[in-house]
Coordinates of C-alpha atoms in Angstrom, one line a residue:
X7 CA 53.8 28.2 34.1
X8 CA 52.6 26.6 37.4
X9 CA 49.8 28.7 38.3
X10 CA 47.3 25.8 37.1
X11 CA 48.7 23.9 39.9
X12 CA 47.8 26.5 42.4
X13 CA 51.2 28.1 42.8
X14 CA 51.1 32.0 42.9
X15 CA 53.9 33.8 41.1
X16 CA 55.8 34.2 44.6
X17 CA 55.4 30.8 45.5
X18 CA 56.6 29.6 42.0
X19 CA 59.5 31.9 42.4
X20 CA 60.4 30.4 45.8
X21 CA 59.7 26.9 45.0
X22 CA 62.2 27.1 41.7
X23 CA 64.7 28.7 44.0
X24 CA 64.7 25.8 46.3
X25 CA 64.8 23.1 43.8
X26 CA 67.8 24.9 42.4
X27 CA 69.3 25.5 45.8
X28 CA 67.6 22.9 48.6
X29 CA 70.5 23.7 51.1
X30 CA 69.3 27.4 51.5
X31 CA 67.2 28.1 54.4
X32 CA 64.6 31.0 54.6
X33 CA 67.1 33.7 55.0
X34 CA 69.1 32.4 52.1
X35 CA 66.1 32.2 49.8
X36 CA 65.2 35.9 50.7
X37 CA 68.7 37.1 50.0
X38 CA 68.9 35.0 46.8
X39 CA 65.5 36.6 45.6
X40 CA 66.3 40.0 47.3
X41 CA 63.0 39.6 49.3
X42 CA 61.9 40.6 52.7
X43 CA 62.0 37.3 54.8
X44 CA 58.2 37.7 55.5
X45 CA 57.6 37.6 51.8
X46 CA 59.5 34.4 51.6
X47 CA 57.7 33.1 54.4
X48 CA 54.3 33.7 53.1
X49 CA 55.2 32.0 49.8
X50 CA 56.7 28.8 51.7
X51 CA 53.3 28.9 53.6
X52 CA 51.4 28.3 50.2
X53 CA 54.1 25.8 49.1
X54 CA 53.4 23.9 52.5
X55 CA 49.7 23.8 52.0
X56 CA 50.4 22.2 48.3
X57 CA 52.8 19.4 50.1
X58 CA 55.5 20.7 48.0
X59 CA 57.7 21.5 50.8
X60 CA 57.8 21.0 54.6
X61 CA 59.3 22.7 57.7
X62 CA 61.9 20.9 59.6
X63 CA 60.8 20.0 63.1
X64 CA 64.5 19.3 64.2
X65 CA 66.1 22.3 62.5
X66 CA 64.0 25.6 62.6
X67 CA 64.3 27.4 59.5
X68 CA 65.6 24.8 57.5
X69 CA 63.4 23.5 54.5
X70 CA 62.5 19.9 53.6
X71 CA 62.0 19.6 50.0
X72 CA 59.4 16.9 48.8
X73 CA 60.5 14.7 45.9
X74 CA 58.9 16.7 43.0
X75 CA 58.3 13.7 41.1
X76 CA 55.6 12.8 43.9
X77 CA 54.6 16.0 45.0
X78 CA 54.0 17.4 41.4
X79 CA 52.4 14.2 40.4
X80 CA 49.9 14.5 43.2
X81 CA 48.9 18.0 42.1
X82 CA 48.7 17.4 38.5
X83 CA 46.5 14.1 39.5
X84 CA 44.2 16.4 41.9
X85 CA 43.8 19.0 38.9
X86 CA 42.7 16.2 36.5
X87 CA 40.3 14.9 39.0
X88 CA 38.7 18.3 39.6
X89 CA 38.7 18.8 35.7
X90 CA 37.0 15.4 35.2
X91 CA 34.3 16.5 37.9
X92 CA 34.0 19.9 36.3
X93 CA 33.3 18.2 32.7
X94 CA 30.7 16.0 34.4
X95 CA 29.1 19.1 35.7
X96 CA 29.1 20.8 32.3
X97 CA 27.7 17.5 30.5
X98 CA 24.6 17.7 33.1
X99 CA 24.1 21.2 32.8
X100 CA 24.2 20.8 29.0
X101 CA 21.5 18.2 29.2
X102 CA 19.5 20.3 31.8
X103 CA 19.8 23.3 29.4
X104 CA 18.6 21.2 26.4
X105 CA 15.5 20.0 28.5
X106 CA 14.9 24.0 29.4
X107 CA 15.2 24.8 25.4
X108 CA 12.9 22.3 24.5
X109 CA 10.3 23.4 26.9
X110 CA 10.6 26.9 25.9
X111 CA 10.3 25.9 22.0
X112 CA 7.2 24.3 23.0
X113 CA 5.4 27.2 24.7
X114 CA 6.6 29.6 22.1
X115 CA 5.1 27.1 19.5
X116 CA 1.8 27.3 21.0
X117 CA 1.9 31.0 21.2
X118 CA 2.8 31.5 17.5
X119 CA 0.2 28.8 16.4
X120 CA -1.5 31.8 14.3
X121 CA 1.7 32.7 12.7
X122 CA 1.4 36.2 14.6
X123 CA 3.6 36.8 17.6
X124 CA 3.2 40.0 19.6
X125 CA 6.4 41.5 21.4
X126 CA 6.1 44.3 23.9
X127 CA 9.0 46.8 24.5
X128 CA 12.6 47.2 22.9
X129 CA 13.9 44.6 25.3
X130 CA 11.7 41.7 23.7
X131 CA 11.9 42.8 20.2
X132 CA 16.0 43.0 20.3
X133 CA 16.0 39.3 22.1
X134 CA 13.7 38.2 19.5
X135 CA 15.6 39.9 16.2
X136 CA 18.9 38.2 17.6
X137 CA 17.0 34.7 17.8
X138 CA 16.0 35.1 14.4
X139 CA 19.2 36.3 13.0
X140 CA 21.2 33.4 14.7
X141 CA 18.7 31.1 13.2
X142 CA 18.8 32.7 9.7
X143 CA 20.7 30.5 6.9
X144 CA 20.4 32.3 3.5
X145 CA 19.0 36.0 3.5
X146 CA 18.0 39.0 5.5
X147 CA 16.2 41.8 3.7
X148 CA 14.9 45.1 5.6
X149 CA 13.8 48.8 5.6
X150 CA 15.9 51.0 8.1
X151 CA 13.8 54.2 9.0
X152 CA 14.6 56.9 11.0
X153 CA 17.6 58.5 9.0
X154 CA 20.8 58.5 10.6
X155 CA 21.4 55.5 13.1
X156 CA 22.5 56.3 16.8
X157 CA 26.2 55.0 17.8
X158 CA 25.0 52.5 20.2
X159 CA 22.6 50.9 17.5
X160 CA 25.5 50.9 14.9
X161 CA 27.5 49.2 17.5
X162 CA 25.0 46.6 18.4
X163 CA 24.0 45.9 14.7
X164 CA 27.5 45.3 13.7
X165 CA 28.4 42.6 16.3
X166 CA 25.3 40.8 15.1
X167 CA 25.6 41.5 11.4
X168 CA 29.4 40.2 11.5
X169 CA 28.1 36.7 12.8
X170 CA 25.6 36.8 10.1
X171 CA 28.1 37.7 7.3
X172 CA 30.4 34.9 8.8
X173 CA 27.9 32.1 8.1
X174 CA 27.5 33.2 4.5
X175 CA 24.1 34.9 5.0
X176 CA 23.3 37.5 2.1
X177 CA 21.9 40.8 3.2
X178 CA 19.9 43.6 1.6
X179 CA 19.2 46.7 3.4
X180 CA 17.2 50.1 2.2
X181 CA 18.2 53.0 4.2
X182 CA 16.5 56.4 3.9
X183 CA 18.6 59.1 1.8
X184 CA 18.6 61.4 4.9
X185 CA 20.9 58.7 6.3
X186 CA 23.9 60.4 4.0
X187 CA 23.7 63.4 6.2
X188 CA 25.0 61.6 9.2
X189 CA 28.7 60.5 9.2
X190 CA 28.5 57.8 11.6
X191 CA 25.8 56.3 9.5
X192 CA 27.7 56.6 6.4
X193 CA 30.8 54.9 7.8
X194 CA 28.3 52.1 9.0
X195 CA 26.7 51.6 5.5
X196 CA 30.6 51.5 4.1
X197 CA 31.3 48.6 6.6
X198 CA 28.2 46.6 5.5
X199 CA 29.3 47.1 1.7
X200 CA 32.7 45.9 2.5
X201 CA 31.5 42.8 4.0
X202 CA 29.3 41.9 1.0
X203 CA 25.9 43.6 2.0
X204 CA 23.8 45.2 -0.8
X205 CA 22.6 48.5 0.2
X206 CA 20.3 50.8 -1.5
X207 CA 18.5 54.0 -0.4
X208 CA 15.4 55.4 -1.0
X209 CA 13.7 58.7 -0.2
X210 CA 11.0 57.6 1.9
X211 CA 10.1 54.2 3.5
X212 CA 6.6 52.8 4.4
X213 CA 7.6 51.4 7.7
X214 CA 10.5 49.5 9.5
X215 CA 10.8 45.8 8.2
X216 CA 13.0 42.9 8.9
X217 CA 12.5 39.6 6.6
X218 CA 14.7 36.3 7.8
X219 CA 14.7 33.8 5.0
X220 CA 11.6 34.8 3.3
X221 CA 10.1 33.0 5.9
X222 CA 9.5 35.3 9.1
X223 CA 9.0 39.2 9.1
X224 CA 9.1 41.5 11.9
X225 CA 7.0 44.8 11.8
X226 CA 6.4 47.3 14.3
X227 CA 2.9 47.4 16.0
X228 CA 3.2 51.2 16.1
X229 CA 5.2 52.7 12.9
X230 CA 5.2 56.1 14.9
X231 CA 7.3 54.4 17.8
X232 CA 8.9 51.3 17.0
X233 CA 10.1 51.1 20.6
X234 CA 6.5 50.2 21.8
X235 CA 6.2 46.7 20.4
X236 CA 6.4 44.4 17.3
X237 CA 4.7 41.7 15.4
X238 CA 6.6 38.5 14.4
X239 CA 4.6 37.2 11.3
X240 CA 5.5 33.7 10.3
X241 CA 2.1 33.1 8.0
X242 CA 3.1 32.3 4.5
X243 CA 0.5 35.0 3.0
X244 CA 1.6 37.9 5.0
X245 CA 5.4 37.0 4.7
X246 CA 5.0 36.8 0.9
X247 CA 3.1 40.3 0.7
X248 CA 5.8 41.9 2.9
X249 CA 8.5 40.2 0.6
X250 CA 6.8 41.7 -2.4
X251 CA 6.7 45.2 -0.9
X252 CA 10.4 44.9 -0.3
X253 CA 11.1 43.7 -3.8
X254 CA 9.0 46.9 -5.0
X255 CA 10.8 49.5 -2.8
X256 CA 14.2 47.8 -3.8
X257 CA 13.9 48.1 -7.6
X258 CA 12.9 51.7 -7.2
X259 CA 15.8 52.5 -4.6
X260 CA 18.9 53.8 -5.9
X261 CA 22.3 51.9 -5.2
X262 CA 24.4 53.4 -2.2
X263 CA 26.9 55.6 -3.2
X264 CA 25.5 56.8 -6.5
X265 CA 23.5 60.2 -7.0
X266 CA 19.9 59.0 -7.2
X267 CA 18.5 60.1 -10.8
X268 CA 16.1 63.1 -11.0
X269 CA 12.5 62.3 -11.9
X270 CA 10.1 64.4 -13.7
X271 CA 10.7 68.1 -14.4
X272 CA 13.9 67.6 -12.7
X273 CA 12.5 67.0 -9.3
X274 CA 14.9 64.9 -7.0
X275 CA 13.5 61.6 -5.5
X276 CA 13.1 63.1 -2.0
X277 CA 11.2 66.1 -3.5
X278 CA 9.1 63.6 -5.5
X279 CA 8.4 61.5 -2.4
X280 CA 7.1 64.5 -0.3
X281 CA 4.9 65.4 -3.4
X282 CA 3.5 61.9 -3.2
X283 CA 3.0 61.7 0.4
X284 CA 1.2 65.1 0.6
X285 CA -1.1 64.1 -2.5
X286 CA -2.1 61.3 0.1
X287 CA -3.1 63.7 2.8
X288 CA -0.3 63.0 5.3
X289 CA 0.9 65.7 7.7
X290 CA 4.1 67.5 7.9
X291 CA 5.0 65.1 11.1
X292 CA 4.2 62.0 9.0
X293 CA 6.1 63.3 6.1
X294 CA 9.1 64.0 8.2
X295 CA 9.3 60.7 10.0
X296 CA 8.9 58.9 6.2
X297 CA 11.8 60.8 5.1
X298 CA 13.9 60.5 8.2
X299 CA 14.1 64.4 8.8
X300 CA 13.0 67.3 11.0
X301 CA 9.5 68.5 10.9
X302 CA 11.3 71.6 10.0
X303 CA 12.9 70.4 7.1
X304 CA 9.8 68.8 5.9
X305 CA 7.6 72.1 6.0
X306 CA 10.6 73.8 4.1
X307 CA 10.6 71.3 1.2
X308 CA 6.4 71.6 1.3
X309 CA 6.8 75.3 1.1
X310 CA 9.4 75.1 -1.7
X311 CA 7.2 72.5 -3.5
X312 CA 4.1 74.8 -3.2
X313 CA 6.0 78.0 -4.4
X314 CA 7.4 76.2 -7.4
X315 CA 4.1 74.7 -8.3
X316 CA 2.2 77.9 -7.9
X317 CA -0.6 76.8 -5.5
X318 CA -1.9 78.7 -2.7
X319 CA -2.9 75.9 -1.0
X320 CA -1.8 72.1 -0.2
X321 CA -5.0 71.1 -2.2
X322 CA -4.4 73.3 -5.0
X323 CA -0.6 72.5 -5.2
X324 CA -1.7 68.9 -5.4
X325 CA -4.5 69.6 -8.3
X326 CA -1.6 71.3 -10.2
X327 CA 0.7 68.3 -9.7
X328 CA -1.8 65.8 -11.0
X329 CA -2.6 67.8 -14.0
X330 CA 1.1 68.0 -14.7
X331 CA 1.6 64.3 -14.3
X332 CA 3.8 64.7 -11.5
X333 CA 2.0 62.2 -9.1
X334 CA 2.0 59.5 -11.9
X335 CA 5.4 59.9 -13.1
X336 CA 7.6 59.6 -10.1
X337 CA 7.7 55.9 -9.8
X338 CA 7.9 55.1 -13.4
X339 CA 10.6 57.5 -13.9
X340 CA 12.8 55.5 -11.4
X341 CA 11.6 52.4 -12.6
X342 CA 13.0 52.9 -15.9
X343 CA 16.5 53.6 -14.6
X344 CA 18.9 50.7 -14.9
X345 CA 20.0 48.9 -11.9
X346 CA 23.5 47.6 -11.5
X347 CA 24.0 44.5 -8.9
X348 CA 24.0 46.5 -5.8

């Protein structure tokens, strides 16, 4: 209880013993506490430095107890003075910090004059996302590409997301259907929905995207490697277009936890997405990245599609798919599905 005044546990135990029985000498205190005498002497040295006791010059080994009303009041006064000085230093530091923040904001303002800010490397990206999440007041929307999320990414995300939820900010996120293959990611999505986030899943996503308050959007400079860099967009035209893209994908995505409805001729949404991507001329590697699956899985789905369509080549399979109306029907089939409030 007296540690704030500078007494360690040994010093406090000895001091309380001396207060209760001031007639005891060093040997008596040691016997009372069942300690070695050297331990008592060390504690007494600490009490002497705090002017709580004094050693008698006339009677060696005898202790002189300074009136605690005086000595403790002096210690408390000293602590109060140190606290006041510390508060003065904190106030000065707060003033200097405000100046630095203002200078930083002014520099960043000039950098962002065109509504496009470029970030280099994952460290800058994470710091900027933290800033934007901290200043967000109403809603965060985003595409989470890459399939299953790593444990480190989930842990970092939950800490930031909880702070956002605590401020009453709404969150809508679209994950890849392939994320359901990872148990840790499923647990993370359950954690999000339990806290009020609205989550949907889609067979493929165009790119990674985060939009804050419909005013600022963050997109990767290279969709193939999101760690290389990112662009922070604040121009109204650009952000509005990205908001429209998000809403389109959101309307065609399935609520998390529900089995996605099958599209034309019983094809599941993931297979329909592969068909559409192949028709656009994308490689197996691009298809795999868009779906958040391995290249091996992408190739297997492609081979199964070609066999099902009866095409000997990708081009022929695309022609057959077009003739059967599969390329036009995928989106409209999903658009016709009723959506709950997820």
